[in-house]
Coordinates of C-alpha atoms and ligand atoms in Angstrom, one line a residue:
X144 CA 49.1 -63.1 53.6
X145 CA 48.1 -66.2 51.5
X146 CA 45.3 -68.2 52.9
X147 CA 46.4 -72.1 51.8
X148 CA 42.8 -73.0 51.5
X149 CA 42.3 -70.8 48.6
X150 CA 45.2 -72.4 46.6
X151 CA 45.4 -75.8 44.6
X152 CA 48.8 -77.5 44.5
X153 CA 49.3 -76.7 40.8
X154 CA 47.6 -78.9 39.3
X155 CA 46.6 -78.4 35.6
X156 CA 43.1 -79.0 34.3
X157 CA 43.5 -81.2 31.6
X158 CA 40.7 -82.6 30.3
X159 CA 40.3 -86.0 29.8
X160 CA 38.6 -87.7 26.7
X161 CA 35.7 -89.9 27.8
X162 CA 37.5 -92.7 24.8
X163 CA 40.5 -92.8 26.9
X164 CA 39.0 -92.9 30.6
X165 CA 37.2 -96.3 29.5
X166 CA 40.4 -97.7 28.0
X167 CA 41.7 -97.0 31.6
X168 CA 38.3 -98.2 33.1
X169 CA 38.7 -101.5 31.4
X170 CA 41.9 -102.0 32.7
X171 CA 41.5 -102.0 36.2
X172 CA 40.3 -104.3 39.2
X173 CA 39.4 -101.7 41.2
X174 CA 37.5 -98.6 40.6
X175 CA 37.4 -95.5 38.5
X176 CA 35.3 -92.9 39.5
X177 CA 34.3 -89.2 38.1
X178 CA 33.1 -86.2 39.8
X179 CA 29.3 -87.2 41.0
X180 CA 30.0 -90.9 40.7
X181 CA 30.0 -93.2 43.9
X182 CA 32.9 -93.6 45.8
X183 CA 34.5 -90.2 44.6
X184 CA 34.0 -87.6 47.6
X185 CA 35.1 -90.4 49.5
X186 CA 38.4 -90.5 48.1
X187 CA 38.8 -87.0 47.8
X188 CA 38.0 -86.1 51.0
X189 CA 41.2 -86.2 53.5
X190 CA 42.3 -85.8 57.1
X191 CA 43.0 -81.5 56.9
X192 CA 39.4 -79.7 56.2
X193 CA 41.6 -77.2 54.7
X194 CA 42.2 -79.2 51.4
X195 CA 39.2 -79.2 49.2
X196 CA 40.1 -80.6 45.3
X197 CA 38.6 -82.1 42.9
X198 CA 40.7 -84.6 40.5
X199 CA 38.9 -85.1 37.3
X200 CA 39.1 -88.9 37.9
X201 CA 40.0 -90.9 40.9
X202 CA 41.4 -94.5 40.6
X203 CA 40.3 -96.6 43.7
X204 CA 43.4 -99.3 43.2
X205 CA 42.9 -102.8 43.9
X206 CA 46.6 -103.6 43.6
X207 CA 50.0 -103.3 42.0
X208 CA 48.2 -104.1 38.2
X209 CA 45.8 -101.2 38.9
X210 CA 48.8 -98.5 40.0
X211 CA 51.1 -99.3 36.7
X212 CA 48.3 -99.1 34.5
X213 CA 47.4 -95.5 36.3
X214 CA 50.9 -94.4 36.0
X215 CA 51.4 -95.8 32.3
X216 CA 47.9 -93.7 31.5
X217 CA 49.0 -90.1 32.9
X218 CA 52.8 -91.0 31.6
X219 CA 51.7 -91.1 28.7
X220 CA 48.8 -88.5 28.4
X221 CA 50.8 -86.2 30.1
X222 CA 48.2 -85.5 33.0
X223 CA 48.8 -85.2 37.1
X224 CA 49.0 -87.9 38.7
X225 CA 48.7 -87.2 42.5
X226 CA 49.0 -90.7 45.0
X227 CA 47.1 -91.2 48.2
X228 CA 48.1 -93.3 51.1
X229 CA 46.3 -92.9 54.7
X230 CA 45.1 -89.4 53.7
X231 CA 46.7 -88.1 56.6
X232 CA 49.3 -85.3 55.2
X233 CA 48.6 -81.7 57.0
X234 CA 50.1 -80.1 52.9
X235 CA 47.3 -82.2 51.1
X236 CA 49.6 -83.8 48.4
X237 CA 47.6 -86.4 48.1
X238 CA 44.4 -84.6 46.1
X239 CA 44.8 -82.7 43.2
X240 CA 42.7 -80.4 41.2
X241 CA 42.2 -81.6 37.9
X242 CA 44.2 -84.4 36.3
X243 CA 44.3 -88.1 38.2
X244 CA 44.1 -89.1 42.0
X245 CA 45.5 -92.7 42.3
X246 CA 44.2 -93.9 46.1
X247 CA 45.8 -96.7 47.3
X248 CA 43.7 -96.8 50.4
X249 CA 41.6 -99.6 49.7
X250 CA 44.8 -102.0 49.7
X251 CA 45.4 -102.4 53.2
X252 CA 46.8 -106.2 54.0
X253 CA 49.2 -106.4 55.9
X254 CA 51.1 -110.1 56.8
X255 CA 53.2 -111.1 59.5
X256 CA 56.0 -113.4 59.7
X257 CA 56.1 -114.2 63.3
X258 CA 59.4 -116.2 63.0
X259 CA 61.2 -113.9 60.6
X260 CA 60.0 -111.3 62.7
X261 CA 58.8 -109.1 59.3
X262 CA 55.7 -107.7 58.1
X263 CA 54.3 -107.1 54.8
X264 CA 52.3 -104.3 54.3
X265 CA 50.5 -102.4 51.8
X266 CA 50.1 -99.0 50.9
X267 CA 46.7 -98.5 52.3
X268 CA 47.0 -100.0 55.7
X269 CA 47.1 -97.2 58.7
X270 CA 48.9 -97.6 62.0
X271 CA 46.2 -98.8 63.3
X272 CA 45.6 -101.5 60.6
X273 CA 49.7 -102.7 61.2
X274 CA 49.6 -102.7 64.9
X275 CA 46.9 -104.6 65.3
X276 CA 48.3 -107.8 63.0
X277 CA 51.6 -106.9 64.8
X278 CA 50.1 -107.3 68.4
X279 CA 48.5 -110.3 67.6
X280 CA 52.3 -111.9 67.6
X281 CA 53.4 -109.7 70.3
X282 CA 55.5 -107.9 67.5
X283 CA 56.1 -103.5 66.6
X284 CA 58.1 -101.7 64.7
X285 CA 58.2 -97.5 65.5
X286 CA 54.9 -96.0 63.8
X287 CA 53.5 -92.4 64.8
X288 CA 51.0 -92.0 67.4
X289 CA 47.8 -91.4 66.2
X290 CA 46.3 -95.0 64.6
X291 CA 44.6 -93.3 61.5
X292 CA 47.6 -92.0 60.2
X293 CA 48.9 -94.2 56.7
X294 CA 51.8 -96.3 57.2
X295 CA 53.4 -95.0 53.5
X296 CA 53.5 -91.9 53.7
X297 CA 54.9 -91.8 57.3
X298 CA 57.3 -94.4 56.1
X299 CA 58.4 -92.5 53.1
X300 CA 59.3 -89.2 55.4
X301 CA 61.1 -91.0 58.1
X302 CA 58.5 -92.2 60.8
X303 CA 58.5 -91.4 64.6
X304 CA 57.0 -92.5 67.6
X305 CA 57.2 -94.1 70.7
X306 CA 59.8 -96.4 69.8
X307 CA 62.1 -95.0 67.7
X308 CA 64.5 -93.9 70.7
X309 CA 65.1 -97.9 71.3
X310 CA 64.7 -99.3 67.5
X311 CA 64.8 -95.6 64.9
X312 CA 62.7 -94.6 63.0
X313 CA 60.5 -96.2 60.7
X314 CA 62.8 -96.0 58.1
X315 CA 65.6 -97.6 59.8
X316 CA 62.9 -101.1 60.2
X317 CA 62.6 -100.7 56.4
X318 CA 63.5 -104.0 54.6
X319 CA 62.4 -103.5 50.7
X320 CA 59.8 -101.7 48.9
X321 CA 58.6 -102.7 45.5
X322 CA 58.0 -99.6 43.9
X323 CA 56.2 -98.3 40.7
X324 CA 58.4 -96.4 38.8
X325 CA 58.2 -93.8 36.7
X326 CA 57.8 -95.9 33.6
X327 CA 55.0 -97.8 34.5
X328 CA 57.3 -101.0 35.5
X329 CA 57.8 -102.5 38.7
X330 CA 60.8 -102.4 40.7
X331 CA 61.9 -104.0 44.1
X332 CA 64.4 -101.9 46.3
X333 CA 66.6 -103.2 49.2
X334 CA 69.9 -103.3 50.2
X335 CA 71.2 -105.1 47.4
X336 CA 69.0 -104.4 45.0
X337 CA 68.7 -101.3 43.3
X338 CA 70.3 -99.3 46.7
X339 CA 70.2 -96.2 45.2
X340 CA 66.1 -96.2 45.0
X341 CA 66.3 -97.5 48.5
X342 CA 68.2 -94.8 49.5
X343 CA 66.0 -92.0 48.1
X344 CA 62.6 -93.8 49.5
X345 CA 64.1 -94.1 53.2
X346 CA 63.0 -89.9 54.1
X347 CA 62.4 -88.5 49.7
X348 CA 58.9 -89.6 50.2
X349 CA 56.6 -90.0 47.0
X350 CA 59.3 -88.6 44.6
X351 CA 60.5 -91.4 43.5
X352 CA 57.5 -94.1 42.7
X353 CA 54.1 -95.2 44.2
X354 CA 55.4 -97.7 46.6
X355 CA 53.0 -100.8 46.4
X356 CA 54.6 -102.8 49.0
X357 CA 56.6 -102.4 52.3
X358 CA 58.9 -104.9 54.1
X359 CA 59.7 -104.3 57.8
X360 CA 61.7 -105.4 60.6
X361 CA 59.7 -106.3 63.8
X362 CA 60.8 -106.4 67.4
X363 CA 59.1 -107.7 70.1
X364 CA 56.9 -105.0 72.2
X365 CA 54.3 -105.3 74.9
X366 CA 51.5 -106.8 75.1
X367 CA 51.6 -104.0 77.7
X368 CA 53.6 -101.2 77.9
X369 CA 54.3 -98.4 80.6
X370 CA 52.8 -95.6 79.3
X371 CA 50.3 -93.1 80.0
X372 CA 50.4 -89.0 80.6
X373 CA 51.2 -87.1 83.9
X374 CA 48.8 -83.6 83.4
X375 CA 49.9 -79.9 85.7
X376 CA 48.8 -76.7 85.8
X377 CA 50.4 -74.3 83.5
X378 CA 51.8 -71.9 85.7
X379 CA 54.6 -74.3 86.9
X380 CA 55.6 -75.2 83.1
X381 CA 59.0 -73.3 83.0
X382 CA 60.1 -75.1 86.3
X383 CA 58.4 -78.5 85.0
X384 CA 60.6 -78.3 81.9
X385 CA 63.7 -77.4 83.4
X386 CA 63.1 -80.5 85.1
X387 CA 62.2 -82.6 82.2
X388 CA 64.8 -81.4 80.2
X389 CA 67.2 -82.9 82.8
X390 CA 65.4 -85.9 83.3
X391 CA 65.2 -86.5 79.5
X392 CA 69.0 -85.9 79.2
X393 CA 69.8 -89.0 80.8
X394 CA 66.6 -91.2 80.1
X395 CA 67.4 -94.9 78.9
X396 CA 66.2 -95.5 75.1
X397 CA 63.3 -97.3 76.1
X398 CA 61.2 -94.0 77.6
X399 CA 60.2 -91.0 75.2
X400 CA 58.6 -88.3 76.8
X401 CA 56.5 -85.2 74.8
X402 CA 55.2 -82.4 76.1
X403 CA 52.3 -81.1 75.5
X404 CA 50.7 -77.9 76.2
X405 CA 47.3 -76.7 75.4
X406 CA 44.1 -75.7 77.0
X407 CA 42.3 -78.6 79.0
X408 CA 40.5 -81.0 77.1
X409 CA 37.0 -82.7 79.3
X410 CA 39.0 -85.9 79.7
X411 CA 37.2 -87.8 82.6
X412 CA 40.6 -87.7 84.7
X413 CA 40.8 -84.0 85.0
X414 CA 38.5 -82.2 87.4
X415 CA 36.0 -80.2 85.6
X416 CA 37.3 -77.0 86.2
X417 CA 40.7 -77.8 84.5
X418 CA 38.6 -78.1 81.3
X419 CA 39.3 -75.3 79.1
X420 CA 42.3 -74.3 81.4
X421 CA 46.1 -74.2 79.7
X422 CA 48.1 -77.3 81.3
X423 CA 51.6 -78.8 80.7
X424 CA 51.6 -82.6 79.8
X425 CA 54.6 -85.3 80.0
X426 CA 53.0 -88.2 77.9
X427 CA 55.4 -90.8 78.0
X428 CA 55.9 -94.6 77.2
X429 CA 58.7 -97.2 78.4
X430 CA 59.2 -99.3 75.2
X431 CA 60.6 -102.5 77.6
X432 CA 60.5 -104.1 81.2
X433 CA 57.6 -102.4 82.8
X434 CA 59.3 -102.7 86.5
X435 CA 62.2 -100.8 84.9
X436 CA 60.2 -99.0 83.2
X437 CA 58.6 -97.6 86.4
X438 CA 62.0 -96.5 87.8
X439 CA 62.4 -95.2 84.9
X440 CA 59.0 -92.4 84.7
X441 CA 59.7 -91.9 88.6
X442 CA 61.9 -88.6 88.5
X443 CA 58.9 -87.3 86.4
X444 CA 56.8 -89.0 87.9
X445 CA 58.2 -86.8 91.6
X446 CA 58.3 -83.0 89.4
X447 CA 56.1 -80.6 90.6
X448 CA 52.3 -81.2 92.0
X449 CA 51.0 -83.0 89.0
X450 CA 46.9 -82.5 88.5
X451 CA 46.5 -86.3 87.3
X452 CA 48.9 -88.7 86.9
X453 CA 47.4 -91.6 84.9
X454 CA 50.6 -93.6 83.9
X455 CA 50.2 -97.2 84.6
X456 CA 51.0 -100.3 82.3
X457 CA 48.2 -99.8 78.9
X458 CA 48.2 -102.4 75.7
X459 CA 50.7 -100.9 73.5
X460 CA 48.1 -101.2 70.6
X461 CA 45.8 -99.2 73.0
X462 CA 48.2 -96.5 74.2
X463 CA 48.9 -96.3 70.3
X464 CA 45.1 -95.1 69.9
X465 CA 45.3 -92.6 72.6
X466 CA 45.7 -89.5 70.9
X467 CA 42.8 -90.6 68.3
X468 CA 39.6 -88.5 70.0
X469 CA 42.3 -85.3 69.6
X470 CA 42.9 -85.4 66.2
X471 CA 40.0 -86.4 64.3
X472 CA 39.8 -85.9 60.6
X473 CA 37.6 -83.4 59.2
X474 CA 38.9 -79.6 61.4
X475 CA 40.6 -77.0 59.5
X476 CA 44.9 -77.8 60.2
X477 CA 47.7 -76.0 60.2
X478 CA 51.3 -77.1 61.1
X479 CA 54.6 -75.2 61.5
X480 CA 57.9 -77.2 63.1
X481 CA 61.4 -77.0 64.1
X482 CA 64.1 -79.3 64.7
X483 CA 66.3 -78.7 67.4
X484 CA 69.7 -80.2 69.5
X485 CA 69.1 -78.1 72.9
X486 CA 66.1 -76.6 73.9
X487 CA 67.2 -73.9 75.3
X488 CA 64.6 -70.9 78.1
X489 CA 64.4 -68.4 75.6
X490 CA 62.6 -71.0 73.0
X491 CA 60.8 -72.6 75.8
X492 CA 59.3 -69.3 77.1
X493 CA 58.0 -68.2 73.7
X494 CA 56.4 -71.4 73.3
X495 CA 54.8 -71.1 76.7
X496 CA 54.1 -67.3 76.2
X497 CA 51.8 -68.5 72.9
X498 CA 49.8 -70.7 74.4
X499 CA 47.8 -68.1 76.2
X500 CA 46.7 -66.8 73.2
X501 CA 46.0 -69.8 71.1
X502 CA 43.2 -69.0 69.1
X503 CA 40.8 -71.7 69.3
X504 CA 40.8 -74.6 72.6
X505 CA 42.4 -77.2 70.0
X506 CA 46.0 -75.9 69.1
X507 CA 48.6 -77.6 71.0
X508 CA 52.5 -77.2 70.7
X509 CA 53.9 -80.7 71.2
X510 CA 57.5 -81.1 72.1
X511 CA 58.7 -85.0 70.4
X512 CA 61.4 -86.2 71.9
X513 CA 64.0 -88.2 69.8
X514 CA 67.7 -88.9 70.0
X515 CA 68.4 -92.4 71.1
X516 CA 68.2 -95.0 68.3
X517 CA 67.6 -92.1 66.0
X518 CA 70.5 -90.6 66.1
X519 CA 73.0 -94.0 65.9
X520 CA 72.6 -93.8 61.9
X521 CA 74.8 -91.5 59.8
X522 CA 72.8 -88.3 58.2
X523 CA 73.7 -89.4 54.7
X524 CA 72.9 -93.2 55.1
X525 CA 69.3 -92.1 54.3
X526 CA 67.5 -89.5 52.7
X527 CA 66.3 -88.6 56.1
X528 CA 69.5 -86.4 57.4
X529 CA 68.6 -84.9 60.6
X530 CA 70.3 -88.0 62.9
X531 CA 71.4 -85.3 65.8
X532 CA 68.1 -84.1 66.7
X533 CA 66.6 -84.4 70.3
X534 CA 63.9 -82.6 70.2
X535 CA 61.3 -81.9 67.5
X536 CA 58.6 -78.8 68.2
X537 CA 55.1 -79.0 66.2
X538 CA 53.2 -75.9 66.7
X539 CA 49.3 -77.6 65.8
X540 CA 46.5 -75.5 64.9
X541 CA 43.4 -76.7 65.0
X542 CA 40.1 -75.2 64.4
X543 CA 36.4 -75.9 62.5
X544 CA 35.3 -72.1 61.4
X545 CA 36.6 -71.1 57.5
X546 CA 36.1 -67.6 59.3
X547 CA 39.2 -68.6 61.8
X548 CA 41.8 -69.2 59.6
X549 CA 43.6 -66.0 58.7
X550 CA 44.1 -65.7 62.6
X551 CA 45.0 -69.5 63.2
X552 CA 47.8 -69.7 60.7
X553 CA 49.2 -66.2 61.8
X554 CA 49.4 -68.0 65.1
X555 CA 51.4 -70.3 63.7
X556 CA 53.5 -68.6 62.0
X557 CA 54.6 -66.0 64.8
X558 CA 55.6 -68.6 66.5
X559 CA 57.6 -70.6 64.3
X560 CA 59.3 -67.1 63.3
X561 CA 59.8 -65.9 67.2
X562 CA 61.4 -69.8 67.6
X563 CA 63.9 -69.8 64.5
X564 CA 66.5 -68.3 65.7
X565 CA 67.0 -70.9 68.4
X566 CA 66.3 -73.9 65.7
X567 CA 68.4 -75.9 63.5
X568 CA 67.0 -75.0 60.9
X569 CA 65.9 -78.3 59.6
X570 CA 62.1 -80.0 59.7
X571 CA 60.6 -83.6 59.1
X572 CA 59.3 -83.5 56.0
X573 CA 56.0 -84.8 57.1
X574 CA 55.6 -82.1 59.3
X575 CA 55.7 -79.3 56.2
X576 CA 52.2 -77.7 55.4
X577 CA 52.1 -76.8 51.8
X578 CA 53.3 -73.3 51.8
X579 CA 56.9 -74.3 52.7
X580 CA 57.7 -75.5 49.4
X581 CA 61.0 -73.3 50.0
X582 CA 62.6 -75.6 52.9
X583 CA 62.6 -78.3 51.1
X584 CA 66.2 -78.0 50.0
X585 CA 68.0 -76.8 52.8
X586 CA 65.5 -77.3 56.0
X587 CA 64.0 -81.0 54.8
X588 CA 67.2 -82.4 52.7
X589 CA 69.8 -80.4 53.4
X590 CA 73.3 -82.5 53.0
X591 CA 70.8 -85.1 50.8
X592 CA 69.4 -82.8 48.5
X593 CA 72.0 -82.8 46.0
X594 CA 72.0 -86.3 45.9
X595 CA 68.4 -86.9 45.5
X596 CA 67.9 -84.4 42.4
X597 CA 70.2 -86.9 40.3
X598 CA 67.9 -89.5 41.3
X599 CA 64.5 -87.6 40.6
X600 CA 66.6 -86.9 37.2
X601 CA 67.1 -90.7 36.9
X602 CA 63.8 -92.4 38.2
X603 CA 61.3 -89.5 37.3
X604 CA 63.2 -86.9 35.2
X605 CA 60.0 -85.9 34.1
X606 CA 58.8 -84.9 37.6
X607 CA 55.5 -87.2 37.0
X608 CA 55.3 -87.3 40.8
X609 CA 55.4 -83.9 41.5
X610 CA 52.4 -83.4 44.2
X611 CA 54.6 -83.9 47.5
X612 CA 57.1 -82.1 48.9
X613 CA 58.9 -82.1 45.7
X614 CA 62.3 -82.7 44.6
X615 CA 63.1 -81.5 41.4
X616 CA 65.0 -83.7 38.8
X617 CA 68.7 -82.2 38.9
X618 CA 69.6 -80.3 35.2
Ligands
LIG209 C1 47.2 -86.4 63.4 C2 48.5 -86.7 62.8 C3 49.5 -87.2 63.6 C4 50.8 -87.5 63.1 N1 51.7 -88.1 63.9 C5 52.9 -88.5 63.4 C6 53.9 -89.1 64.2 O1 53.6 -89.4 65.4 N2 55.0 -89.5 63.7 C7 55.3 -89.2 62.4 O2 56.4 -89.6 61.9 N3 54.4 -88.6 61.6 C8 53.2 -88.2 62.1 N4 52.3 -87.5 61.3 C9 52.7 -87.1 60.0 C10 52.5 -88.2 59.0 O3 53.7 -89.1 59.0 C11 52.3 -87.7 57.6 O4 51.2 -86.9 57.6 C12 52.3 -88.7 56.5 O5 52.5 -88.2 55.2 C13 50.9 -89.4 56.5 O6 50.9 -90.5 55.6 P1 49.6 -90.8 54.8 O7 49.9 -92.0 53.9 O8 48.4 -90.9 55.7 O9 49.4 -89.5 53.9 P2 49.0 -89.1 52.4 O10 48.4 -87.7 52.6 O11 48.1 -90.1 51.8 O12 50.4 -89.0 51.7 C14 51.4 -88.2 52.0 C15 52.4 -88.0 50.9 O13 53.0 -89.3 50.6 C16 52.7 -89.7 49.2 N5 52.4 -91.1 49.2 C17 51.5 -91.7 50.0 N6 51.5 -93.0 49.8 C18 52.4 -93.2 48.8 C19 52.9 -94.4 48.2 N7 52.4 -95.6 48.4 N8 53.8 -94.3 47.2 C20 54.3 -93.1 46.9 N9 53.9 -91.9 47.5 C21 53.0 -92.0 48.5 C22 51.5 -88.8 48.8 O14 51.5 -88.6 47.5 C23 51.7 -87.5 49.6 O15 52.6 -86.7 48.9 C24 51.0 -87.3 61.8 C25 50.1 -86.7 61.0 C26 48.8 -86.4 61.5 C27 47.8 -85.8 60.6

């Protein structure tokens, strides 16, 4: 078995004259840095421990002058060019060894139009950075739920959270992109203009461009929301989601509800000797009313003898945060996932079966739950096909020790194997750790893929942006 931290996504080493790196240098607004110079760890260094590369330089981009002249200069050099949003992607796309890094996470504005209800937003920003702007208006669109996460490259594979059952996913709030193509030139993309790139960047993430701008729609959300997380002991977990499942089944598009199962972390609701235990988590949000939103979580709120239930009206732009002291950056990650329409015993009890021997107290298998808004656009009105999925299983690995990873991955990955057979076969994008380079056709794109090779061929048939879940340009 191949351990991913050993590999490098491909890159090749050129070697870069020092003439031509000051050409560059002179160029820019923001910064260029070389190994040893300040600013350049700091670049390099992203959310999964796992990824360790070295670019031979790193542009720190102030703006949309400093990405075309970085895409003009490895165009025409002929050297790897790999882009940087939040940092956040478990497959390490981001960070190449050798050739050029371009990080775009120093640009991070983001503007609100309260009365158009749209925001701006650069490539930079993280959930975090758009919520809080957002909230000031009262205003959302759906993000993910962990606030350090980037806002491009979530938006470029889709986007989930806990509003996309009421309003899609984040690619379905998408108003325009201005885009860097290929050719060093600036494009806008909308539904008017140049549809076909819009198409392709709604789900083909980076293939297509660096994206310097995003436009999306807002809706109003909160202050406060209904949200919050009802914890039980594990023993009761194939009862709890037999219950859950039918509870979910009829839910109104404003509630999502995950699952969560994992050992005990010392949160100061649980009773200390739950910590370290395995437990079964609902963590759910009503994205509306919160008095209907309260009938709403009561039929979970009534399953089973629930250790803590701590589900009460939160800021949204707080419950957003909530998961932030779980996943922060610097452990070792791994990530296998499945797509499913009905989640049936069978793949329910192997997923409860594996969480008695997770390897380390920080894996967690999380069961999203979509459907809803979702599901209301057509598979091939975006890149992003899978619009009948409910369910969405992310088995999460999660350790510190280099000595732990042969173990942790093979965790994974017995899992995700014993699982398959009761999948669809499809996976978010985002959710795709580097080795799985082979799904991207059939499991990530399927019915799109066809369509997206002839527009890699036409917006990059050189395959310039080639560190990300790649597409290849169609013969
Ligand atoms: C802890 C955690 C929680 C998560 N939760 C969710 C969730 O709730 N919902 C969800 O949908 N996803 C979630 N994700 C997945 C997340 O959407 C992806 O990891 C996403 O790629 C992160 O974007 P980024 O900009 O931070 O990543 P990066 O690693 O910077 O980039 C990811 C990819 O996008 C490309 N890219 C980045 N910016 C640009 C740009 N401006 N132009 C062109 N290409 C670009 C990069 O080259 C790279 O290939 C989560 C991830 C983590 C680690």
């Amino acid at each position: 078995m191949s351990n991913p931290a050993n590999r490098t996504n491909g890159a090749a080493t050129a070697t870069i004259s020092p003439q031509a790196t000051d050409a560059l240098r002179a160029q820019l607004r923001g910064a260029l840095c070389r190994p040893g110079e300040p600013g350049y760890d700091q670049a390099r260094t992203i959310w999964n421990a796992m990824i360790d590369r070295c670019p031979e330089l790193i542009v720190r981009a102030a703006g949309a002058a400093d990405v075309i002249a970085t895409v003009r200069y490895a165009g025409a050099q002929g050297i790897p060019l790999a882009v940087r949003g939040g940092g956040h992607n478990i497959a390490g796309n981001a960070v190449c060894d050798g050739g050029v890094m371009l990080d775009l996470s120093g640009m991070k504005s983001v503007r609100i139009d309260p009365a158009a209800r749209t925001a701006r937003v650069e490539p930079g920003a993280t959930l975090g950075d758009f919520d809080r702007e957002a909230q000031a208006f009262g205003l959302a669109t759906p993000l993910g739920i962990n606030s350090t996460t980037g806002v491009a490259g979530l938006t470029l594979g889709g986007g989930f959270g806990w509003l996309s059952r009421r309003f899609g996913l984040t690619i379905d709030n998408l108003l325009s992109v201005d885009v860097v193509t290929a050719k060093g030139e600036l494009i806008q993309a909308n539904e008017k203009r140049n549809q076909d790139l819009f198409w392709a960047v709604r789900g083909g993430g980076g293939n297509f461009g660096v994206v310097t701008s995003f436009e999306y729609r807002l809706h109003p959300v909160g202050p406060e929301v209904l949200a919050g997380l009802i914890v039980h002991p594990f023993a009761n977990a194939k009862e709890l989601f037999d219950g859950y499942r039918k509870i979910v089944a009829k839910a109104p598009e404003e509630l999502t509800c995950w699952v969560v199962m994992r050992k005990a972390p010392p949160l100061p609701f649980l009773p200390p000797e739950v910590h370290g235990k395995e437990i079964f988590v609902l963590a759910m949000c009503y994205a509306g009313d919160i008095e209907q939103g309260k009938k709403a979580v009561a039929p979970l709120q009534a399953l089973g003898k629930p250790i803590a239930d701590v589900v009460g009206p939160s800021p949204f732009a707080g419950w957003q945060q909530a998961f932030d002291p779980l996943l922060t950056p610097g452990a070792r990650n791994y990530w296998k996932s499945h797509d499913f329409i009905e989640l049936n015993d069978a793949a329910f009890q192997l997923m409860v079966d594996a969480v008695a021997s997770a390897p380390t107290p920080d894996c967690e298998i999380f069961i999203g739950h979509m459907g809803g808004a979702t599901n209301r656009v057509r598979a091939e009105d975006t890149a992003y096909p899978h619009r009948n999925v409910e369910f969405i299983m992310n088995v999460h690995t999660r350790w510190s020790d280099a000595a732990q990873d042969r173990v942790c991955i093979a965790w994974a990955r017995d899992l995700f194997d014993k699982v398959a057979p009761h999948a669809t076969g499809g996976v978010y994008v985002n959710f795709m750790p580097e080795d799985e380079t082979q799904r991207v056709r059939s499991g990530a794109y399927g019915p799109n893929y066809e369509r997206l090779a002839k527009l890699k061929a036409k917006y990059d048939p050189a395959n310039l942006f080639r560190f990300n879940q790649n597409i290849g340009p169609a013969a």
